[in-house]
Tab-separated table of C-alpha atoms and ligand atoms in Angstrom:
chain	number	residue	atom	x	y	z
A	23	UNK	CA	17.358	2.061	22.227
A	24	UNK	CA	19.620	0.918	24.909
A	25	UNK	CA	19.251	2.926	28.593
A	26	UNK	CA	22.763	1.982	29.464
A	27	UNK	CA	24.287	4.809	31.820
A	28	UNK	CA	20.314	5.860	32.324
A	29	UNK	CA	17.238	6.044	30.316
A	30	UNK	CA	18.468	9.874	30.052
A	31	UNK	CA	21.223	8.510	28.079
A	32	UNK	CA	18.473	6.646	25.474
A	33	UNK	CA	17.490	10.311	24.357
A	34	UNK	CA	20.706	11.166	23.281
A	35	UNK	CA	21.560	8.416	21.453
A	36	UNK	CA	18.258	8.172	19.850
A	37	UNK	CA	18.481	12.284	18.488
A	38	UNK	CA	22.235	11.479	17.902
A	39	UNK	CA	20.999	9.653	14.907
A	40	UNK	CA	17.739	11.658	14.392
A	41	UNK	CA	15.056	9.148	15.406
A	42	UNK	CA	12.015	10.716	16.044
A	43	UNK	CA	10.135	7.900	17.950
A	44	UNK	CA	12.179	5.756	20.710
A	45	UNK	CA	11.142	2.230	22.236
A	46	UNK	CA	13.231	1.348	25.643
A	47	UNK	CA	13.046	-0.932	27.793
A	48	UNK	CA	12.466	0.415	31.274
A	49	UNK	CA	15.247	-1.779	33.305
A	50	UNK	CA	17.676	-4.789	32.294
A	51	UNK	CA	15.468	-6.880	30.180
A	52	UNK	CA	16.535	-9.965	31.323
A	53	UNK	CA	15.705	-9.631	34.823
A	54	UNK	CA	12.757	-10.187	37.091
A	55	UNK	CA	13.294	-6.690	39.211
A	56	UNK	CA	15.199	-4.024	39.511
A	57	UNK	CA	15.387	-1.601	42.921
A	58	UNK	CA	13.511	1.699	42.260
A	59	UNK	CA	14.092	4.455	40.074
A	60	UNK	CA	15.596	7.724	42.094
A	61	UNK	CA	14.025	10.721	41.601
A	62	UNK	CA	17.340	12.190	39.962
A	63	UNK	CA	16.835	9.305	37.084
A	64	UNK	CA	13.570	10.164	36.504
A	65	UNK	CA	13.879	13.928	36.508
A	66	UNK	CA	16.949	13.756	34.184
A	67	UNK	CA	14.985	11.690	31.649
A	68	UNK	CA	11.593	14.018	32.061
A	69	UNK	CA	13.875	17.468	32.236
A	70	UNK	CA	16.094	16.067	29.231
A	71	UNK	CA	16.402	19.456	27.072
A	72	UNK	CA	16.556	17.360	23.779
A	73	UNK	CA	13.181	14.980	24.824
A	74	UNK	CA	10.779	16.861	22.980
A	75	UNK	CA	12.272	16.532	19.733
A	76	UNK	CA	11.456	12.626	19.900
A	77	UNK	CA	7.679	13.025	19.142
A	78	UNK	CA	7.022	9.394	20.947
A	79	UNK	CA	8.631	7.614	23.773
A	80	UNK	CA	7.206	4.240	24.902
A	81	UNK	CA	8.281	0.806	26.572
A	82	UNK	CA	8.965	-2.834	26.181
A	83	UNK	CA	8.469	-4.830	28.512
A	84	UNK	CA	11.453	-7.196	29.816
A	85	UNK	CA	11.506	-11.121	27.990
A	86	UNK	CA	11.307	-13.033	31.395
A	87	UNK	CA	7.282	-12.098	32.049
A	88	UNK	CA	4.867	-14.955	30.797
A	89	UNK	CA	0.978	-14.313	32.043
A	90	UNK	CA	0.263	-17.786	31.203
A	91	UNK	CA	2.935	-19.249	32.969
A	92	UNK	CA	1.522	-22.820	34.620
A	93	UNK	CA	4.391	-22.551	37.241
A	94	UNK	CA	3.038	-20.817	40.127
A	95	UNK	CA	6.619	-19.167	41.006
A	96	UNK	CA	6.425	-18.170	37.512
A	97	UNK	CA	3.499	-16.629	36.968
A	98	UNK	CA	3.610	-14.839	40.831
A	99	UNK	CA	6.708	-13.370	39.705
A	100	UNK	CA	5.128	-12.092	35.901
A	101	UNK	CA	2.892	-10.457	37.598
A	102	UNK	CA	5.209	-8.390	40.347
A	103	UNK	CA	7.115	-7.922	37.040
A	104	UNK	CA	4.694	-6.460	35.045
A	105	UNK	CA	3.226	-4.160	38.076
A	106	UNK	CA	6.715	-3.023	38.736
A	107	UNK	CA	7.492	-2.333	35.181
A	108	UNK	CA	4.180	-0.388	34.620
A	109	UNK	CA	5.076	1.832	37.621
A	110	UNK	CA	8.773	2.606	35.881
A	111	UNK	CA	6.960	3.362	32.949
A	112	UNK	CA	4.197	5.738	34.513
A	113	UNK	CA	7.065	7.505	36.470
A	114	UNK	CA	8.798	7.982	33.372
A	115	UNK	CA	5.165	9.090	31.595
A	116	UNK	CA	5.320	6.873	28.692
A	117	UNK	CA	2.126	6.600	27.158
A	118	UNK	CA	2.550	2.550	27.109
A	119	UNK	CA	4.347	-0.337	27.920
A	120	UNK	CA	4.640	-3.135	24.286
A	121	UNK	CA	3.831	-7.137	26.266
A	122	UNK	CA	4.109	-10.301	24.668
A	123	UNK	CA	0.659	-11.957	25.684
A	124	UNK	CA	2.449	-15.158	26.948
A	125	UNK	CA	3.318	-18.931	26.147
A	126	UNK	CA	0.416	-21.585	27.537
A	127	UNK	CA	3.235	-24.112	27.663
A	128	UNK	CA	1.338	-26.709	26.814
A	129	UNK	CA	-1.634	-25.712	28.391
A	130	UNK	CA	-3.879	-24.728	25.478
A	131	UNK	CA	-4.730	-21.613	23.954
A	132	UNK	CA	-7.944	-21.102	25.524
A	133	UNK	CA	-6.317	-21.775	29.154
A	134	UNK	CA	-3.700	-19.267	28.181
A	135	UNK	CA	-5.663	-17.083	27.150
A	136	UNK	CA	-8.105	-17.217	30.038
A	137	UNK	CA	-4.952	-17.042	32.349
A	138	UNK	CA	-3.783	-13.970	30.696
A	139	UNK	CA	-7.172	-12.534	31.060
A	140	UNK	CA	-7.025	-12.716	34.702
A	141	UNK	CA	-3.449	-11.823	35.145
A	142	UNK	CA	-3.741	-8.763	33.736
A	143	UNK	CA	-7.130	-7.608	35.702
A	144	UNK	CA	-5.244	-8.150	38.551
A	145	UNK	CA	-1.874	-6.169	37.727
A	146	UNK	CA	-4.282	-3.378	37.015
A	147	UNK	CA	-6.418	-3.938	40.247
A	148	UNK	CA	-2.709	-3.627	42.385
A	149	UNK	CA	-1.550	-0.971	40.248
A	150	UNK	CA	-3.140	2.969	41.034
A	151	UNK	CA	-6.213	4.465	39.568
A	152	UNK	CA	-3.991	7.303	38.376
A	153	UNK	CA	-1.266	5.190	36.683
A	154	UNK	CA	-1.799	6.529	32.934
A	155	UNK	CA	0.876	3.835	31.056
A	156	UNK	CA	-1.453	1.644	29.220
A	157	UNK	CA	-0.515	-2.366	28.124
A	158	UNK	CA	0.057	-2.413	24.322
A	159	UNK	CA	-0.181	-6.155	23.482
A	160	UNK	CA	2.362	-6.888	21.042
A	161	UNK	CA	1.373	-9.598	18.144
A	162	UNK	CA	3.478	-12.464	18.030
A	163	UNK	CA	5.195	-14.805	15.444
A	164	UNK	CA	3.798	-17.835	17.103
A	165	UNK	CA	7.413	-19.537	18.064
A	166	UNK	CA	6.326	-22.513	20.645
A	167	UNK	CA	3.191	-22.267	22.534
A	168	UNK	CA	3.645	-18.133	22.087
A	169	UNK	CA	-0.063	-16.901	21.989
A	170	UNK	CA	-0.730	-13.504	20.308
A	171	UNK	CA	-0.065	-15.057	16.804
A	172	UNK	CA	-3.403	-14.608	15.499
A	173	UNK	CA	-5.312	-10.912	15.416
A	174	UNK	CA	-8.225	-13.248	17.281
A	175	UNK	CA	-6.197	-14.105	20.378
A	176	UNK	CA	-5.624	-9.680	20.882
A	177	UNK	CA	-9.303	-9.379	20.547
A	178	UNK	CA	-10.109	-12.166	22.838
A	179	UNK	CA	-7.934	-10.305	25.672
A	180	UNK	CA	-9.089	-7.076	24.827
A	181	UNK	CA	-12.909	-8.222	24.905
A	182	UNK	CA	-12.440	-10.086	28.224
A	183	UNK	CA	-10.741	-8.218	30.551
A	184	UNK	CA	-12.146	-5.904	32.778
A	185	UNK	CA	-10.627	-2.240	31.922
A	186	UNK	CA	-10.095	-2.908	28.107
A	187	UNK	CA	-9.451	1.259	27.735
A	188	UNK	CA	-6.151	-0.172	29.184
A	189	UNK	CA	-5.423	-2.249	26.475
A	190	UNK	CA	-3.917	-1.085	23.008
A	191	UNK	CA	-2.043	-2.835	20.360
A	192	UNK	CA	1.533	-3.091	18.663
A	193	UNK	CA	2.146	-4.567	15.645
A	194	UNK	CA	5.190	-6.265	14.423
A	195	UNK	CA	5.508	-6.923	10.999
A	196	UNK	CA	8.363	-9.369	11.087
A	197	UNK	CA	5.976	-11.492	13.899
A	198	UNK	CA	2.662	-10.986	11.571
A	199	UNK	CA	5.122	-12.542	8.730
A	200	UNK	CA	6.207	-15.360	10.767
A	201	UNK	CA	2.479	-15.930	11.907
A	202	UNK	CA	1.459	-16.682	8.321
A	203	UNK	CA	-0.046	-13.244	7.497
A	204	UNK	CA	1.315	-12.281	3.721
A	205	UNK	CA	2.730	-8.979	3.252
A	206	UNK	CA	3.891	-9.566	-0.104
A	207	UNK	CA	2.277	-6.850	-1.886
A	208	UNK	CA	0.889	-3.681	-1.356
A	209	UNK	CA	-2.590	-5.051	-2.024
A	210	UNK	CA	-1.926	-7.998	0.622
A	211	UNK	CA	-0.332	-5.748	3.429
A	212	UNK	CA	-3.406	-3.475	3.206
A	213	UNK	CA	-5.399	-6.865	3.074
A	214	UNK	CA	-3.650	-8.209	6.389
A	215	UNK	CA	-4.516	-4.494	7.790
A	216	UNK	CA	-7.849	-4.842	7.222
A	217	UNK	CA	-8.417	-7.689	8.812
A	218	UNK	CA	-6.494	-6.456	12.004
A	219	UNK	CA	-8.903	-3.851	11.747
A	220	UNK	CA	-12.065	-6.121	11.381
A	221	UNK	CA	-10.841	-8.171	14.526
A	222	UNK	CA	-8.602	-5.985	16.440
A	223	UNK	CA	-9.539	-2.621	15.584
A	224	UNK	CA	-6.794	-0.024	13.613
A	225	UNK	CA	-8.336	2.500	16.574
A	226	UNK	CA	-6.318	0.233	19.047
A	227	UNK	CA	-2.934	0.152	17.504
A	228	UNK	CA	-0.455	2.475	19.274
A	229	UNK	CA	2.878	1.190	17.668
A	230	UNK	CA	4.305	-0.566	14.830
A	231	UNK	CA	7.405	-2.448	15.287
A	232	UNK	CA	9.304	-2.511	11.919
A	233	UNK	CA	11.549	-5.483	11.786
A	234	UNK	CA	12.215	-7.656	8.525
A	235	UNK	CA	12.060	-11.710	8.721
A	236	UNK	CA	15.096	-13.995	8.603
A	237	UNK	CA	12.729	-16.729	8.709
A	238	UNK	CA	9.807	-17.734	6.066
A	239	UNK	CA	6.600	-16.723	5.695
A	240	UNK	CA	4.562	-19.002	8.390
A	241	UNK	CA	7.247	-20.610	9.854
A	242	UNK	CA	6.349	-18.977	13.636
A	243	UNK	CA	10.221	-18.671	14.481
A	244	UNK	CA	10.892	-15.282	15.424
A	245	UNK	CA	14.711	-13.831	14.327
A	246	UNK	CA	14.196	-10.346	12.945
A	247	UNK	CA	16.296	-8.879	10.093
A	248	UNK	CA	17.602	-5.269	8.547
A	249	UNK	CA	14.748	-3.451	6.258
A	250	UNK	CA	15.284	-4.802	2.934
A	251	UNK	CA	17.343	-7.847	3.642
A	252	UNK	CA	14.798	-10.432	4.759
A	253	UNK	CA	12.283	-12.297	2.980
A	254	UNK	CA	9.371	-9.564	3.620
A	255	UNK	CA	10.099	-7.255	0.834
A	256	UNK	CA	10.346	-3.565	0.676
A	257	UNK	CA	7.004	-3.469	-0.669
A	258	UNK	CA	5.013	-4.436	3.212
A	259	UNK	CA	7.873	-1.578	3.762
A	260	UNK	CA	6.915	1.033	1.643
A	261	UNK	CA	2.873	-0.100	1.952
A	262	UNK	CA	3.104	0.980	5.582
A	263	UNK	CA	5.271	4.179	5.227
A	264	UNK	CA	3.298	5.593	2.871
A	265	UNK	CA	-0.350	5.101	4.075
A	266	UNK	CA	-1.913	7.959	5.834
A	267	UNK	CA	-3.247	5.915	8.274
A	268	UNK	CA	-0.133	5.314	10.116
A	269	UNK	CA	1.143	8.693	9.635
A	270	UNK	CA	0.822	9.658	13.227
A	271	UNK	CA	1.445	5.572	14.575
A	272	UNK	CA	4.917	5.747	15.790
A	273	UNK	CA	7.442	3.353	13.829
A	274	UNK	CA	10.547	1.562	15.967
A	275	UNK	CA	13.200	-0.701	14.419
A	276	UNK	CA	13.945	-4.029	15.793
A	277	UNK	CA	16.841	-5.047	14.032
A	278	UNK	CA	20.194	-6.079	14.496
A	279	UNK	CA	22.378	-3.301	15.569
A	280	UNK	CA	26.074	-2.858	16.881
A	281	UNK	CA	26.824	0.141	19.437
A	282	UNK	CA	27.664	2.474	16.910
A	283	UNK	CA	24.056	2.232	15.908
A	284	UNK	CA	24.749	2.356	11.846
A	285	UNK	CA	22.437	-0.076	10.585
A	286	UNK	CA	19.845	2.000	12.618
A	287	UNK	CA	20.787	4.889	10.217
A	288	UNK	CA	20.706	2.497	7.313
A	289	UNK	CA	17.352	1.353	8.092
A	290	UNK	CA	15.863	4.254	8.983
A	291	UNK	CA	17.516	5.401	5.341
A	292	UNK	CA	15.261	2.511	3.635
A	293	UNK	CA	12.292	3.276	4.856
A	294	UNK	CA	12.253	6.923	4.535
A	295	UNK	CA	13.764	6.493	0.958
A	296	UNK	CA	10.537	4.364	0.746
A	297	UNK	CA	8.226	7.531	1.577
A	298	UNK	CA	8.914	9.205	-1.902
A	299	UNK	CA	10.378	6.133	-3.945
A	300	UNK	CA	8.008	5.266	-7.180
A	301	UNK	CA	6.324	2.123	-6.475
B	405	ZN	ZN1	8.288	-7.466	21.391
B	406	FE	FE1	8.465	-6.483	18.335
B	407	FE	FE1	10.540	-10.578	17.750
């Protein structure tokens, strides 16, 4: 949900249209750095009479940031980024900030991966002992050297760094889709589940982003599409809606959207619809 006029101003538009979970980004989120949040944007957000009624509030993290970046400039100014960002989201006290792992750039997967490793243990090491926003690694659809397209490269992070109960997980369906993972039937989605579960852990996922695929099945280009009108299927859809599991896993569209926010409230129509639809 867009923070334009203040991330106050995300509430509102979020309850104007009755979501119940809200993903913002915590600044511009195609720039490095932003000055500091006042304490007058921060209390108007945390005193906003209508912010309990969205049961979960969390982050994404600006486009710019790449851990693995193999340009120093790059990679010093990921990490100032990503501290900065964490703070923002802390001060705001969302429970987690959603981070694409990173692009190796050519480097290899393992050196990405090791680079990421490191990059995060030391954002944490800058960042205060009392700073409660956790990183919720997003998986990826794989587009260029991306990393994060396979459940093994989350695990890998998770199992390497040095405060993993700092690490959680989002999943994006449209990205899993992309990656090669097939959601396209119930029995498969659960399948693809359990195997994030086996490798990743289900007790690590914090978020699901819901977002259906322009692009085929295994193609690793990432260009989401409205529930229904991609080439997922309603059935991933309706899997996911309707298991238990996720019940309390908080659920944020993706999609294409114009400021009037309607195909929100068509989408969100979909996969409600899908809750009590026979299957
Ligand atoms: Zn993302
Ligand atoms: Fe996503
Ligand atoms: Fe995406």
């Amino acid at each position: 949900m867009s923070i334009g006029g203040g991330a106050h101003m995300a509430i509102e538009r979020a309850r104007s249209i009755k979501c119940t979970a809200m993903q913002i980004f915590v600044k511009n989120n195609m720039q490095w750095f932003a000055r500091s949040l006042e304490q007058g944007e921060i209390s108007a957000f945390l005193e906003h009479a209508q912010r309990a009624e969205l049961h979960s509030v969390f982050a994404h993290a600006n486009y710019l940031i790449n851990l693995a970046a193999t340009n120093p400039q790059f990679h010093a100014n990921s990490l100032r980024s990503l501290s900065e960002e964490l703070v923002r989201a802390d001060q705001l006290e969302l429970p987690f900030l959603v981070l694409h792992p990173g692009a190796h750039l050519g480097a290899g997967e393992e050196a990405g991966l090791d680079r990421i490793i490191e990059s995060i243990d030391r954002v944490f090491a800058g960042l205060p002992k009392k700073a409660k926003t956790r990183l919720a690694l997003e998986t990826t659809a794989g587009q260029g050297s991306c990393l994060g397209h396979r459940f093994e490269h989350l695990a890998h992070i998770i199992e390497n760094v040095r405060e993993p109960e700092r690490l959680c997980v989002c999943l994006d369906t449209a990205h899993v889709f992309a990656a090669g993972y097939d959601l396209a039937t119930d029995k498969l989605t659960k399948r693809m589940f359990a195997e994030f579960d086996r490798i990743v852990g289900l007790d690590r996922l914090v978020a699901l982003h819901l977002n259906d695929s322009k692009t085929a099945r295994g193609s690793r280009v990432d260009r989401h599409e409205n529930i229904g009108k991609g080439q997922i299927g309603l059935e991933a859809f309706r899997c996911i809606m309707r298991d238990r599991r996720f019940r309390e896993i908080p659920k944020v569209l993706e999609t294409p959207k114009g400021k009037e926010l309607k195909e929100d409230v068509v989408n969100m129509r979909t996969l409600r619809g899908l809750l009590a639809s026979p299957s």
